[in-house]
XYZ file of C-alpha atoms in Angstrom:
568
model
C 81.368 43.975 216.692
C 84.171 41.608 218.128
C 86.797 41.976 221.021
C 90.465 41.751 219.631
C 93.374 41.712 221.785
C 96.744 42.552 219.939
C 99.889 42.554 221.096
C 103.159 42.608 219.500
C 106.307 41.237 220.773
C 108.270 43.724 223.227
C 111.478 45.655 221.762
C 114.080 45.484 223.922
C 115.146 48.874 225.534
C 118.720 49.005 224.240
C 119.048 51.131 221.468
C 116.948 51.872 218.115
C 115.063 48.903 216.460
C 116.014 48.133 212.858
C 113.555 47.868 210.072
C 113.707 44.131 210.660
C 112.711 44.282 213.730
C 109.837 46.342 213.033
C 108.540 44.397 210.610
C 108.718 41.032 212.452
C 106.162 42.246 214.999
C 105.130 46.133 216.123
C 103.996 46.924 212.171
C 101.905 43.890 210.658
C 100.132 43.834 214.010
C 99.580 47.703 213.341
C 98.162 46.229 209.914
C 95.832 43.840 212.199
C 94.719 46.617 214.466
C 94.012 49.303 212.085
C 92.112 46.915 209.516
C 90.119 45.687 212.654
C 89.390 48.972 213.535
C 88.078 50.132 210.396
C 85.632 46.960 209.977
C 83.776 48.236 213.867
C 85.995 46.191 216.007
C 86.526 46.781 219.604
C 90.474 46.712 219.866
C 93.322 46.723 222.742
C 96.736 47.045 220.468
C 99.460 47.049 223.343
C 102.964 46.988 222.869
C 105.911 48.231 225.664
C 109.808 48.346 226.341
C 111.730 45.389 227.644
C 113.760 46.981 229.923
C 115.025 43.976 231.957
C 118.078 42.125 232.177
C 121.261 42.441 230.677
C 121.021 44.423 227.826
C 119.690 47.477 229.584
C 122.499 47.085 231.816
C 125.256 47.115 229.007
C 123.610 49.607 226.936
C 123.647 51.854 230.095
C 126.743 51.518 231.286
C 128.537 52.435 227.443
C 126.448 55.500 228.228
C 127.295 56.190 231.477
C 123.703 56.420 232.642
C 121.854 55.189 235.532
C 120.164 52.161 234.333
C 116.709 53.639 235.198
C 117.007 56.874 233.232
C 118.492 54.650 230.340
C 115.951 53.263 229.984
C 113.398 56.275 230.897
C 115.251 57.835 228.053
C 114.814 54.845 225.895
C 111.864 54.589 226.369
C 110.666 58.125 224.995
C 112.487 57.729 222.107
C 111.146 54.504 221.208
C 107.409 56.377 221.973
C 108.467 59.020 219.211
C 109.542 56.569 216.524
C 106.598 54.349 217.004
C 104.530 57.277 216.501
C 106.416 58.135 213.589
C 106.144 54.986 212.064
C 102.361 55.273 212.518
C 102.122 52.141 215.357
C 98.766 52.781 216.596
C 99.406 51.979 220.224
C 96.621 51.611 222.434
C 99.175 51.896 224.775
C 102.852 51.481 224.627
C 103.797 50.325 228.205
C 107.345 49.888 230.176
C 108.297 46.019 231.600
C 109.819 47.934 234.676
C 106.033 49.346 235.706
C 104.831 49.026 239.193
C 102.186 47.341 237.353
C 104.330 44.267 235.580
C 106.232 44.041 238.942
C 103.222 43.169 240.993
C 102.092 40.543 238.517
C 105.281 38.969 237.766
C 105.475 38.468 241.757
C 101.709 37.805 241.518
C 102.749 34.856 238.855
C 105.643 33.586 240.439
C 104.131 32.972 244.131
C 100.919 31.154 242.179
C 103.393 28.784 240.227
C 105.362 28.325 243.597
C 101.989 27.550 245.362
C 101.022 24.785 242.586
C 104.493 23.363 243.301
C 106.049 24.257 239.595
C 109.031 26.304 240.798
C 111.990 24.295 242.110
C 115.282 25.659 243.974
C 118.480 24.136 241.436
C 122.047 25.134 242.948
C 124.000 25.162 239.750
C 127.673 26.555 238.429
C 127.871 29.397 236.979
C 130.290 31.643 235.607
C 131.974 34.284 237.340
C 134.083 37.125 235.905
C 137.146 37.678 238.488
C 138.213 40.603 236.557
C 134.625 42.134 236.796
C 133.413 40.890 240.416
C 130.215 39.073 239.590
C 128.485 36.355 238.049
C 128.110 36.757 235.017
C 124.234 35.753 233.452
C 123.086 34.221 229.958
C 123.751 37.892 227.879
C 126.598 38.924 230.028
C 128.572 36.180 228.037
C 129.454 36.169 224.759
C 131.796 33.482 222.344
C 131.312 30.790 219.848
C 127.860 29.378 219.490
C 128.727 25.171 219.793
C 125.250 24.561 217.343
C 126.595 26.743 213.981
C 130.086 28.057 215.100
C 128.854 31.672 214.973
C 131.432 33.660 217.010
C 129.163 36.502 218.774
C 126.891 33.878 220.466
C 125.254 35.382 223.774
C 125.328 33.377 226.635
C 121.283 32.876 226.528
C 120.703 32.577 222.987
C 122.266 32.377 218.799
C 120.774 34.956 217.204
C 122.410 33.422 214.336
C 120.760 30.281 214.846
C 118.284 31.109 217.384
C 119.538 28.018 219.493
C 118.676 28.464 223.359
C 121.928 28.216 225.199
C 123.634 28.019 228.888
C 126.092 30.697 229.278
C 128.393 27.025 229.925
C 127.952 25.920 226.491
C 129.829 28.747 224.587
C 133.175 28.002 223.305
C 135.787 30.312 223.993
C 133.607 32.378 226.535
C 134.526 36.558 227.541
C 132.673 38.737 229.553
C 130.299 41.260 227.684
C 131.034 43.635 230.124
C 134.845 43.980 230.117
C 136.090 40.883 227.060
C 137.782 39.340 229.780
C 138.483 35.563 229.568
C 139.623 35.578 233.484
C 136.390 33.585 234.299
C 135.544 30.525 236.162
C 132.348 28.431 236.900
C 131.220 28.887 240.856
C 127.988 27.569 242.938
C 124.930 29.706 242.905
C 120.891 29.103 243.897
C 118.204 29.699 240.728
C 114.569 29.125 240.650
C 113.507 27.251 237.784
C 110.046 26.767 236.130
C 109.170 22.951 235.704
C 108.245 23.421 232.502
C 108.700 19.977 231.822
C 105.841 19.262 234.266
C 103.569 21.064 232.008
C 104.312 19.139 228.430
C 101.514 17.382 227.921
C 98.960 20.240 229.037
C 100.858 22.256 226.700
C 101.258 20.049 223.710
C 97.487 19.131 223.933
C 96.787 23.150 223.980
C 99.410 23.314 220.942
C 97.602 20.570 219.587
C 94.598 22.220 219.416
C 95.770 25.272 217.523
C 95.113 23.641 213.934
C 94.794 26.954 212.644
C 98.294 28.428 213.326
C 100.948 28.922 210.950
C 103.484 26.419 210.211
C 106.515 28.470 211.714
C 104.738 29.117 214.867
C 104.192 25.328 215.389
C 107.216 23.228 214.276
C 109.248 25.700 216.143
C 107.179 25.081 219.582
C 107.543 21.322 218.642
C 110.584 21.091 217.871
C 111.152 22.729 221.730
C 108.815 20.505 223.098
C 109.495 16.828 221.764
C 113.662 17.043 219.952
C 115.963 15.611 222.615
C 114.845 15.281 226.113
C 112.054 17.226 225.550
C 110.639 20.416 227.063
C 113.072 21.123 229.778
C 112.954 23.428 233.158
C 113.850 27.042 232.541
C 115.503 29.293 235.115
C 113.494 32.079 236.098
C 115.999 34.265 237.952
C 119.364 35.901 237.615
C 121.915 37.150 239.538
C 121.247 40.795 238.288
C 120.103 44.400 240.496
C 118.279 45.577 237.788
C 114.922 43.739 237.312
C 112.035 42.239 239.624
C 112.992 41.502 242.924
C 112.277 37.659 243.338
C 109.286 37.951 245.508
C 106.264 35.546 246.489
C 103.369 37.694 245.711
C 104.201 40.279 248.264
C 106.488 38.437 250.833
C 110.099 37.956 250.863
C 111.654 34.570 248.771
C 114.104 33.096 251.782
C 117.431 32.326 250.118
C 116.614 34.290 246.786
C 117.615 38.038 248.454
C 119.385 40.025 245.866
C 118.657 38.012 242.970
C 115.618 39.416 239.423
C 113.478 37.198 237.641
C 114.955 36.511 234.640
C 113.869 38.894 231.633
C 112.100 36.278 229.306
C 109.755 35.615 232.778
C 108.801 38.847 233.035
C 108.682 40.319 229.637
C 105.461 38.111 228.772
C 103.836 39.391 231.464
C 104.465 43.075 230.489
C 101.330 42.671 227.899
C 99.326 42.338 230.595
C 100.987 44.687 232.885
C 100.775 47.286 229.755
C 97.065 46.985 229.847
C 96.864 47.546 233.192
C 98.875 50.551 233.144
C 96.807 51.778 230.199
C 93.546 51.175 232.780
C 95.431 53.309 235.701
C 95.969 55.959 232.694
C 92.509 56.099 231.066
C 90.669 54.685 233.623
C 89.254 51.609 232.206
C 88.879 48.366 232.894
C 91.878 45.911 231.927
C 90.196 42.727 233.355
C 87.816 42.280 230.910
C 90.619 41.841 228.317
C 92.576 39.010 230.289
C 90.506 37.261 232.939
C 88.337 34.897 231.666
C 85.859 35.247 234.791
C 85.622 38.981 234.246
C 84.867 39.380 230.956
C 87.394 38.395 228.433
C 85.944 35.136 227.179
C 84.640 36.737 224.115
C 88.373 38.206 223.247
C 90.245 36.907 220.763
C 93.812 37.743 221.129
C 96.767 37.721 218.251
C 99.984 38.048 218.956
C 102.722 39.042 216.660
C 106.488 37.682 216.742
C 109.836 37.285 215.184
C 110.132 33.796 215.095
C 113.030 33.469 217.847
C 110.480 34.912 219.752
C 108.653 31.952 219.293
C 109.603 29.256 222.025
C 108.960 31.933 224.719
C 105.311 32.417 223.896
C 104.337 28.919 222.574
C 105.921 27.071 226.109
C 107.330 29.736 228.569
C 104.607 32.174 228.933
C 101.772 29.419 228.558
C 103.338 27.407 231.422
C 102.861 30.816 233.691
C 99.453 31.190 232.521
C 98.238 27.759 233.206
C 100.354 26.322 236.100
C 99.272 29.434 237.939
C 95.283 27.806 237.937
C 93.862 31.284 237.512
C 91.247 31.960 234.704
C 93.931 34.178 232.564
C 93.101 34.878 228.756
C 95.323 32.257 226.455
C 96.586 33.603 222.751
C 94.313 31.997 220.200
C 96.502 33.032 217.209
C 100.370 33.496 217.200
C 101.762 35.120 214.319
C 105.536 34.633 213.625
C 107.695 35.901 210.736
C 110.983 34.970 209.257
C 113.784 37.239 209.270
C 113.985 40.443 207.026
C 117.928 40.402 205.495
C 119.623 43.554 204.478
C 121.456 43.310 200.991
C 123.205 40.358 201.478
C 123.474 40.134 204.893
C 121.719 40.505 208.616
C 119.833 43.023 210.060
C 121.787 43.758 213.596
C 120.979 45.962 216.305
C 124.148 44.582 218.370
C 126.542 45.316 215.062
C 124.367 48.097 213.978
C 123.898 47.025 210.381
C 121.430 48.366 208.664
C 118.202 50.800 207.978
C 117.027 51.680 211.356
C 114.049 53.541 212.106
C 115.521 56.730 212.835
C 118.016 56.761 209.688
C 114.750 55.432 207.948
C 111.872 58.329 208.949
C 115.088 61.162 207.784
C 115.674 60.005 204.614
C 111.893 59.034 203.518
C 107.609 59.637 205.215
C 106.738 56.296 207.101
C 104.345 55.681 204.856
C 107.203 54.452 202.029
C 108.815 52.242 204.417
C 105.657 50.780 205.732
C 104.472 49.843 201.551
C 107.696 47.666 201.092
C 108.046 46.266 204.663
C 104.453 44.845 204.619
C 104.277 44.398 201.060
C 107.520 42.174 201.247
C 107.011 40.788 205.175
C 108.974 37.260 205.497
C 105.834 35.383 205.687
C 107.206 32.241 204.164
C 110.828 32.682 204.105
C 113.041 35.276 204.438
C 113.542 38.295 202.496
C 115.788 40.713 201.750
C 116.459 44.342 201.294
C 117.903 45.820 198.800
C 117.605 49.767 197.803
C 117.197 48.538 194.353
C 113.794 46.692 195.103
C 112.787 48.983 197.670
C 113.267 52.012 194.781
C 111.214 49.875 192.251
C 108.323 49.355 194.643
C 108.197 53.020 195.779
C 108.488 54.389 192.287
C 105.743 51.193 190.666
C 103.088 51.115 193.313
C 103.251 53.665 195.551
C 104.047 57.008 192.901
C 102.773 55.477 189.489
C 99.712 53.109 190.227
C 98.687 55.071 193.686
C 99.548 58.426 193.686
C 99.183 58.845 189.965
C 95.405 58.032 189.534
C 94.836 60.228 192.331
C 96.832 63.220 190.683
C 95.522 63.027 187.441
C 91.269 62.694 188.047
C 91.852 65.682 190.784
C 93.760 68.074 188.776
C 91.788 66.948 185.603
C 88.609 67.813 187.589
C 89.602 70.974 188.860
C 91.009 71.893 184.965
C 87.323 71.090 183.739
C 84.652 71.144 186.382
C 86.486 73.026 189.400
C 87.178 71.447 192.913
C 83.567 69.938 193.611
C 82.353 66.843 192.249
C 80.867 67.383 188.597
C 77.112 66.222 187.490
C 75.835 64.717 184.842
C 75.812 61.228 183.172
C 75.108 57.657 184.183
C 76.931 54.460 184.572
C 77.442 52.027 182.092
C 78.587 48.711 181.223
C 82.565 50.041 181.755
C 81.222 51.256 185.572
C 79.338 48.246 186.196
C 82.183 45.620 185.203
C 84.421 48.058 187.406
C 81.679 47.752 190.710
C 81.596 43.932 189.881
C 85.637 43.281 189.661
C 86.014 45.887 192.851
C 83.866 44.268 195.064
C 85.142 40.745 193.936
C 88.898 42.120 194.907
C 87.726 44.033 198.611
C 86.155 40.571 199.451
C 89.418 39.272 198.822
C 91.339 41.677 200.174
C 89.193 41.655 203.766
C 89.709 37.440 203.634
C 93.275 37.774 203.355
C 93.719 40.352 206.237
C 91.347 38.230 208.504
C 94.009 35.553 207.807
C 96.331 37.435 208.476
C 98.165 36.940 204.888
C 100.025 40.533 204.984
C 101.516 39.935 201.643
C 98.681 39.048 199.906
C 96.604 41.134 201.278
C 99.283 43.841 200.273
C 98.686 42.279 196.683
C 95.239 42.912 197.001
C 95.324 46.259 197.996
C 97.541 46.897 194.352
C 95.444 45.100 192.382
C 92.234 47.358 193.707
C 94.693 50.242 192.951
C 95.351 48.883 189.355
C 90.864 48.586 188.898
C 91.089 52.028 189.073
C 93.983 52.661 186.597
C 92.739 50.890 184.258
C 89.449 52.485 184.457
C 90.710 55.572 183.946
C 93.250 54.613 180.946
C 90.400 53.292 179.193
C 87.332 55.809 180.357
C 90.125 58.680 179.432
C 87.621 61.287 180.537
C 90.129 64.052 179.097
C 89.060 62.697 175.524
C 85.691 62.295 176.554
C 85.353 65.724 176.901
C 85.832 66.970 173.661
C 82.824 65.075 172.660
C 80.423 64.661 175.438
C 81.055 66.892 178.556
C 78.360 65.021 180.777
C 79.679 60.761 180.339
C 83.237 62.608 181.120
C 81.636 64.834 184.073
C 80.304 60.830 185.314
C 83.747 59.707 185.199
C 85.998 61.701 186.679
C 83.280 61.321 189.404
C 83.237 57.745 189.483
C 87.162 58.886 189.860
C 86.817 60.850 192.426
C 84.882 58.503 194.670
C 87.855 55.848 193.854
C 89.679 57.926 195.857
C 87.660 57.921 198.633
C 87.158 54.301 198.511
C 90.911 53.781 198.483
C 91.514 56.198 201.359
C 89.703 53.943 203.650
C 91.302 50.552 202.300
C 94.552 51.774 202.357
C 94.569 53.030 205.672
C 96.075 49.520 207.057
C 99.199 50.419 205.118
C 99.751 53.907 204.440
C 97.865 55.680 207.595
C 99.625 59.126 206.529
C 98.707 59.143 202.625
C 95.220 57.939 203.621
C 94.477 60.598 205.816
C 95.419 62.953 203.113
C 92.806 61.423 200.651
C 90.177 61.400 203.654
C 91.072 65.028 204.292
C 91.058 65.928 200.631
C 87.927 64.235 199.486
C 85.945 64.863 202.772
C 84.251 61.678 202.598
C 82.972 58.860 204.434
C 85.378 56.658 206.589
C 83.149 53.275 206.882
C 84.437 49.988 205.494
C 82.753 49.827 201.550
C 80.880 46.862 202.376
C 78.494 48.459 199.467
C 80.853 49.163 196.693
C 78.215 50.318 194.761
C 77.148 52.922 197.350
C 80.721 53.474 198.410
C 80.916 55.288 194.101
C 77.928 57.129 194.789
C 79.249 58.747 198.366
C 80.554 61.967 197.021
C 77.471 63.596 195.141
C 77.465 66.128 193.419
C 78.683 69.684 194.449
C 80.673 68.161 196.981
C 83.391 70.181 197.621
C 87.260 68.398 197.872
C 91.075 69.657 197.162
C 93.655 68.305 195.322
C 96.145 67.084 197.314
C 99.755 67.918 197.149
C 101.846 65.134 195.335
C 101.512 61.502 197.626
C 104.591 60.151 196.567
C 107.937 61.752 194.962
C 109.775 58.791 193.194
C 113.408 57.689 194.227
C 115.941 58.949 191.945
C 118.717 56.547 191.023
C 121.187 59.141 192.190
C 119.357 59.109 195.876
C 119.480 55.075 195.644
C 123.203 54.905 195.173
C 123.805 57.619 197.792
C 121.539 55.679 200.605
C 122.976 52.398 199.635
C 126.349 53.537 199.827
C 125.561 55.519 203.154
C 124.261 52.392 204.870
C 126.727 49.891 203.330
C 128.715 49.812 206.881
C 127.748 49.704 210.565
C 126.368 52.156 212.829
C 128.459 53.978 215.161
């Protein structure tokens, strides 16, 4: 048994995630955690809010609310849809913890001591109309890299540029669209990141293993241009982390947060500790090398603008503090997810989002064509008319179909307990042989983290069983020889409760159902053979009730038409 450390980026606090963002991080590492559970692992899956910075402010104040119970509200909602959605959450933590604030303070006063933070005084802009500075997000206008006209002062989520709130063209204030602003003198603590390039680049370096995406983008961050450059760390902001050194006052820094993206990283760490002060265990022994967590191995999963953050940013606070802290091994980063012929946006609110998703359809649907579709390579897109085809192919007529038809079949013939009688033959044999070849591949693609082949996989091992029970046709059997069909259907039967543990990774809810129906074993089949023979006979099971109701073109059009606009 192995120590795996998960953790997937952090959705930001303000509003409902999209089905885009959910599938660039919080459900393939749900994937990772589940299929590592069910092979013996020891796993910490932690996840949390980012409730920092400017957009908990703005989403706060269009509500009227307190920032805090914003976000406290947030918060619980998010909790609900992630367990909706099935996200297996060791724990699902809150950036604006007691916990994250003493490390982020913790982090900043080590960095300080190792002589990587600098004081920069450096213009800024200031909103007259609004009375304040206004900081990276608080900005929005036209991006100067692709010309993209909602540009935010910190970053183009068009183009995923990193920006200075002094680069957009045509700047407004977020808060109020007013372009009464000019650029004053303020004091920032920056990060000499730049300090830090070659320890960095060599750890990069070192990562031969990683994908493609994850590396060119750090590159490209660390060796275009001038290089890696400095990175401010705070913001002129009172909701956040007070700019501390450990525990004692920053002189000249009163009033002013770390910046989010400083903090945020931290959070996985503060998660786990809060999940410690909750359970009472031990969260050291996941992230301190020197109590425990050398044997870890620790994934993380990203959208790929997430990227720079935890490739340069976050490293730079683990190492330049000189502490033994637990480094990622493996960063998995996606493409973007597009929605029929255009973007996903949680600031336009275009799109599926998880609520509108878990009221028209179970989880379990969504999660099939997200994971079975995830923008590994490129990007893909959504359209209702895949996402119907999909559902209706391999989730209602490969999936849910065998299952229907050797259960009711059974209980037509033999009742609800597995039949006796008969013995394998060459058919059974060449299906053991081609299943086990397909699980091994199957289990190698998820260890690789390869979610859409390993997606393929898991279709293909449905298909074995199809097939087997097109050609077997136990129903015709029967007639002839009650016994060879009685062998079948429970050959059949025991398919099921093979696939109920292999599909668990992807559809947790329909799996469950097969477990519960066949009342089986839950181990891994590393024995496919004995995995067939698991349910003897006289075993009692149920039929389940119908897996998977196909899509109707009529609900298609409606849904497509429904989300064809923006959210209110």
């Amino acid at each position: 048994m192995a120590r795996h450390l998960i953790t997937s980026a952090l959705p930001y606090i303000n509003g409902i995630k999209h089905l885009g963002n959910l599938v660039g991080s919080q459900l393939p590492a749900d994937l990772y955690a589940r299929y590592l559970r069910g092979r013996g692992h020891e796993v910490m899956f932690i996840c949390a809010t980012d409730e920092h910075g400017t957009p908990a402010e703005l989403a706060a104040a269009k509500t009227g609310e307190p920032v805090a119970e914003y976000c406290k509200r947030m918060h619980a909602e998010q909790s609900a849809l992630a367990e909706g959605f099935g996200l297996s959450f060791d724990h699902y933590g809150r950036s604006s913890s007691p916990q994250n604030h003493r490390l982020t303070q913790h982090f900043a006063g080590r960095l300080d001591e190792a002589g990587l933070i600098r004081e920069v005084s450096e213009k800024q802009v200031y909103s007259i109309d609004d009375g304040r500075f206004l900081p990276d997000r608080y900005i929005e206008g036209t991006c100067p890299n692709c010309g993209y006209e909602k540009a935010r002062g910190d970053q183009c989520e068009n183009c995923t540029k990193q920006l200075d709130p002094t680069d957009l063209i045509d700047p407004r204030s977020a808060i109020s669209g007013s372009t009464n602003l000019e650029v004053r003198e303020t004091k920032h603590l920056f990060l000499r990141q730049s300090a830090m390039r070659d320890q960095i680049a060599e750890w990069i370096d070192s990562k031969a293993d990683w994908p493609v995406l994850t590396t060119s983008i750090a590159k490209k961050w660390l060796f275009d241009g001038d290089g890696l450059q400095d990175r401010g760390i705070t913001r002129d902001l009172d909701w956040g982390v007070p700019v501390q050194k450990g525990d004692q006052p920053w002189p000249g820094m009163e009033g002013k947060v770390f910046y989010v993206w400083f903090d945020a990283p931290i959070e996985y760490i503060g998660a786990t500790a809060e999940w410690a002060d909750a359970k009472g265990g031990d969260w050291e022994r996941w992230w301190r090398t020197d109590k425990g967590a050398e044997d870890v191995t620790y994934t993380q999963f990203m959208g790929k603008d997430n990227v720079p953050f935890h490739t340069l940013g976050f490293p730079a606070t683990i190492m330049g503090s000189g502490e033994p802290w637990k480094l990622v091994d493996y960063i998995k980063s996606f493409n973007y997810l597009t929605y029929d012929g255009g973007q996903f946006s949680t600031s336009q609110g275009r799109g599926v989002f998880m609520d509108d998703a878990l009221e028209l359809l179970p989880a379990d649907y969504w999660r099939w064509w997200l994971l079975s579709h995830a923008p590994e390579s490129g990007d893909s897109e959504f359209t209702w008319e895949n996402f119907q085809q999909s559902v209706n192919k391999d989730l209602a007529d490969v999936l849910g179909n065998f299952v229907s038809r050797i259960t009711k079949f059974c209980r037509s013939k033999f009742g609800e307990q597995v039949p006796e009688g008969g013995e394998w033959g060459t058919a059974e044999r060449d299906l053991i042989a081609a299943l086990t070849r397909r699980i091994r591949a199957y289990a190698e693609q998820m260890d690789r983290m390869e979610v859409r082949k390993s997606a393929a996989e898991l279709r293909a091992i449905w298909v074995l069983g199809n097939e087997y029970l097109q050609s077997a046709a136990p129903w015709a059997t029967f007639k002839e020889d009650p016994e060879q069909a009685a062998m079948q259907v429970r050959l059949g039967l025991n398919l099921i409760g093979l696939y109920a543990v292999l599909s668990t990774p992807f559809i947790p809810f329909a799996a469950a159902k097969l477990r519960e129906a066949m009342n089986g074993p839950a181990e891994w089949p590393d024995d496919v053979e004995a995995a067939l023979g698991a349910l003897q006979p006289g075993h009692e099971f149920a039929v389940p009730d119908n897996l998977f109701a196909k899509i109707a073109d009529e609900q298609r059009d409606e849904w497509q038409a429904r989300f064809q606009g923006t959210r209110s």
